[in-house]
């Protein structure tokens, strides 16, 4: 179990140091900002949605290791997915970090966030990019805040 925890930490650190899809997107047809005042995390999610598919997704922002790694992993996971699939992934992630699921069921890479539920302050960091993504997919135009 300790080995697993170390592995998870490595994955989070790796995504934090080298965030994937970390750039602005000129071709984005949806763009939304999210803010977590508790920690100071700021994220902007860029999306290119066409025919109910997330054709492309990227993000920018400033935040702690957890929020950055979460956003980075999120972009990898939802790219190429349908809006419905993205919603399913969002729910799984939400259940995992809030402790509603134990992370054993088909979580894939998301499992690295299983330990976040132990730190309630960090749950908002981890879910900020996801709430922002979801609001952008629903074509909400008001910035997202975790408060
Ligand atoms: Zn944070």
XYZ file of C-alpha atoms and ligand atoms in Angstrom:
148
model
C 0.000 0.000 0.000
C 2.861 2.382 0.760
C 4.420 1.602 -2.590
C 1.148 2.422 -4.242
C 0.927 5.714 -2.416
C 4.457 6.602 -3.496
C 3.608 5.759 -7.068
C 0.540 8.003 -6.883
C 2.628 10.835 -5.527
C 5.112 10.382 -8.343
C 2.368 10.604 -10.957
C 0.961 13.761 -9.358
C 4.420 15.338 -9.146
C 5.162 14.445 -12.739
C 1.936 16.067 -13.966
C 2.585 19.072 -11.783
C 6.116 19.612 -13.106
C 5.230 18.865 -16.720
C 1.552 19.647 -17.139
C 0.040 18.127 -20.285
C -1.967 20.308 -22.679
C -0.881 23.415 -20.784
C -1.433 26.204 -23.281
C -4.029 28.627 -24.584
C -6.118 27.508 -27.508
C -6.947 29.991 -30.260
C -9.399 27.611 -31.927
C -11.326 26.961 -28.724
C -15.092 27.377 -29.040
C -15.567 27.205 -25.283
C -13.473 28.805 -22.621
C -14.154 29.166 -18.940
C -12.338 30.254 -15.811
C -12.440 28.612 -12.420
C -11.248 29.868 -9.076
C -10.682 28.222 -5.709
C -10.379 31.081 -3.189
C -9.533 28.697 -0.357
C -6.187 27.798 -1.898
C -5.799 30.471 -4.580
C -5.979 28.073 -7.530
C -6.942 29.650 -10.840
C -7.612 27.697 -13.985
C -8.832 28.467 -17.481
C -10.140 25.532 -19.479
C -10.184 25.704 -23.281
C -12.312 23.346 -25.314
C -12.981 22.577 -28.891
C -16.311 20.793 -29.006
C -17.746 19.530 -32.261
C -20.487 16.983 -32.979
C -20.832 16.199 -29.249
C -17.156 15.313 -29.055
C -14.375 16.927 -27.076
C -12.051 17.332 -30.045
C -9.429 19.157 -28.071
C -8.921 20.445 -24.559
C -6.211 22.473 -22.864
C -5.773 24.593 -19.767
C -3.793 27.401 -18.267
C -3.552 28.800 -14.821
C -1.742 28.977 -11.568
C -2.367 26.636 -8.739
C -1.028 24.156 -6.256
C 0.376 20.761 -7.236
C -2.947 18.998 -6.777
C -4.998 21.375 -8.929
C -2.361 21.473 -11.663
C -1.930 17.704 -11.757
C -5.678 17.209 -11.690
C -6.193 19.582 -14.633
C -3.351 17.937 -16.552
C -4.726 14.425 -16.077
C -8.214 15.641 -16.865
C -7.187 16.980 -20.268
C -5.583 13.636 -21.101
C -8.669 11.728 -20.031
C -11.420 13.693 -21.731
C -9.706 14.448 -25.029
C -11.526 12.616 -27.812
C -14.413 11.627 -25.546
C -18.096 12.311 -26.143
C -19.887 14.769 -23.871
C -21.670 11.844 -22.245
C -18.411 9.980 -21.571
C -16.850 13.141 -20.144
C -19.778 13.435 -17.729
C -19.274 9.814 -16.603
C -15.567 10.437 -15.987
C -16.435 13.620 -14.068
C -18.833 11.697 -11.788
C -16.326 8.935 -11.135
C -13.684 11.456 -10.224
C -16.079 13.351 -7.957
C -17.084 10.128 -6.159
C -13.463 9.098 -5.767
C -12.163 12.303 -4.191
C -15.204 12.732 -1.975
C -14.819 9.172 -0.721
C -18.040 7.824 -2.228
C -16.115 5.169 -4.100
C -13.006 3.335 -2.988
C -11.261 3.769 -6.313
C -11.211 0.084 -7.123
C -13.736 0.222 -9.953
C -12.217 1.013 -13.308
C -10.641 4.316 -12.301
C -7.571 4.044 -14.484
C -5.232 6.974 -14.023
C -7.709 8.799 -11.836
C -6.878 6.378 -9.029
C -3.855 8.529 -8.195
C -6.281 10.962 -6.557
C -7.747 8.351 -4.229
C -5.746 9.741 -1.283
C -7.030 13.292 -1.752
C -10.259 12.486 0.108
C -8.255 12.306 3.318
C -7.520 16.016 3.008
C -10.815 17.916 2.728
C -9.012 21.173 1.861
C -7.454 19.457 -1.125
C -10.709 18.107 -2.509
C -11.572 21.558 -3.858
C -8.147 21.850 -5.474
C -8.612 18.504 -7.207
C -12.175 19.141 -8.358
C -11.775 22.779 -9.492
C -10.616 21.960 -13.052
C -13.336 19.331 -13.361
C -16.145 21.654 -12.277
C -14.794 24.241 -14.700
C -14.694 21.693 -17.519
C -18.217 20.537 -16.793
C -19.601 24.077 -16.687
C -17.846 24.857 -19.977
C -19.330 21.729 -21.562
C -22.758 22.882 -20.404
C -22.029 26.232 -22.046
C -22.217 28.109 -18.798
C -20.546 31.475 -19.178
C -20.149 32.497 -15.570
C -16.765 31.760 -13.993
C -16.735 28.810 -11.626
C -15.854 29.155 -7.990
C -15.561 26.419 -5.391
C -17.141 28.626 -2.705
Zn -4.966 24.133 -4.427
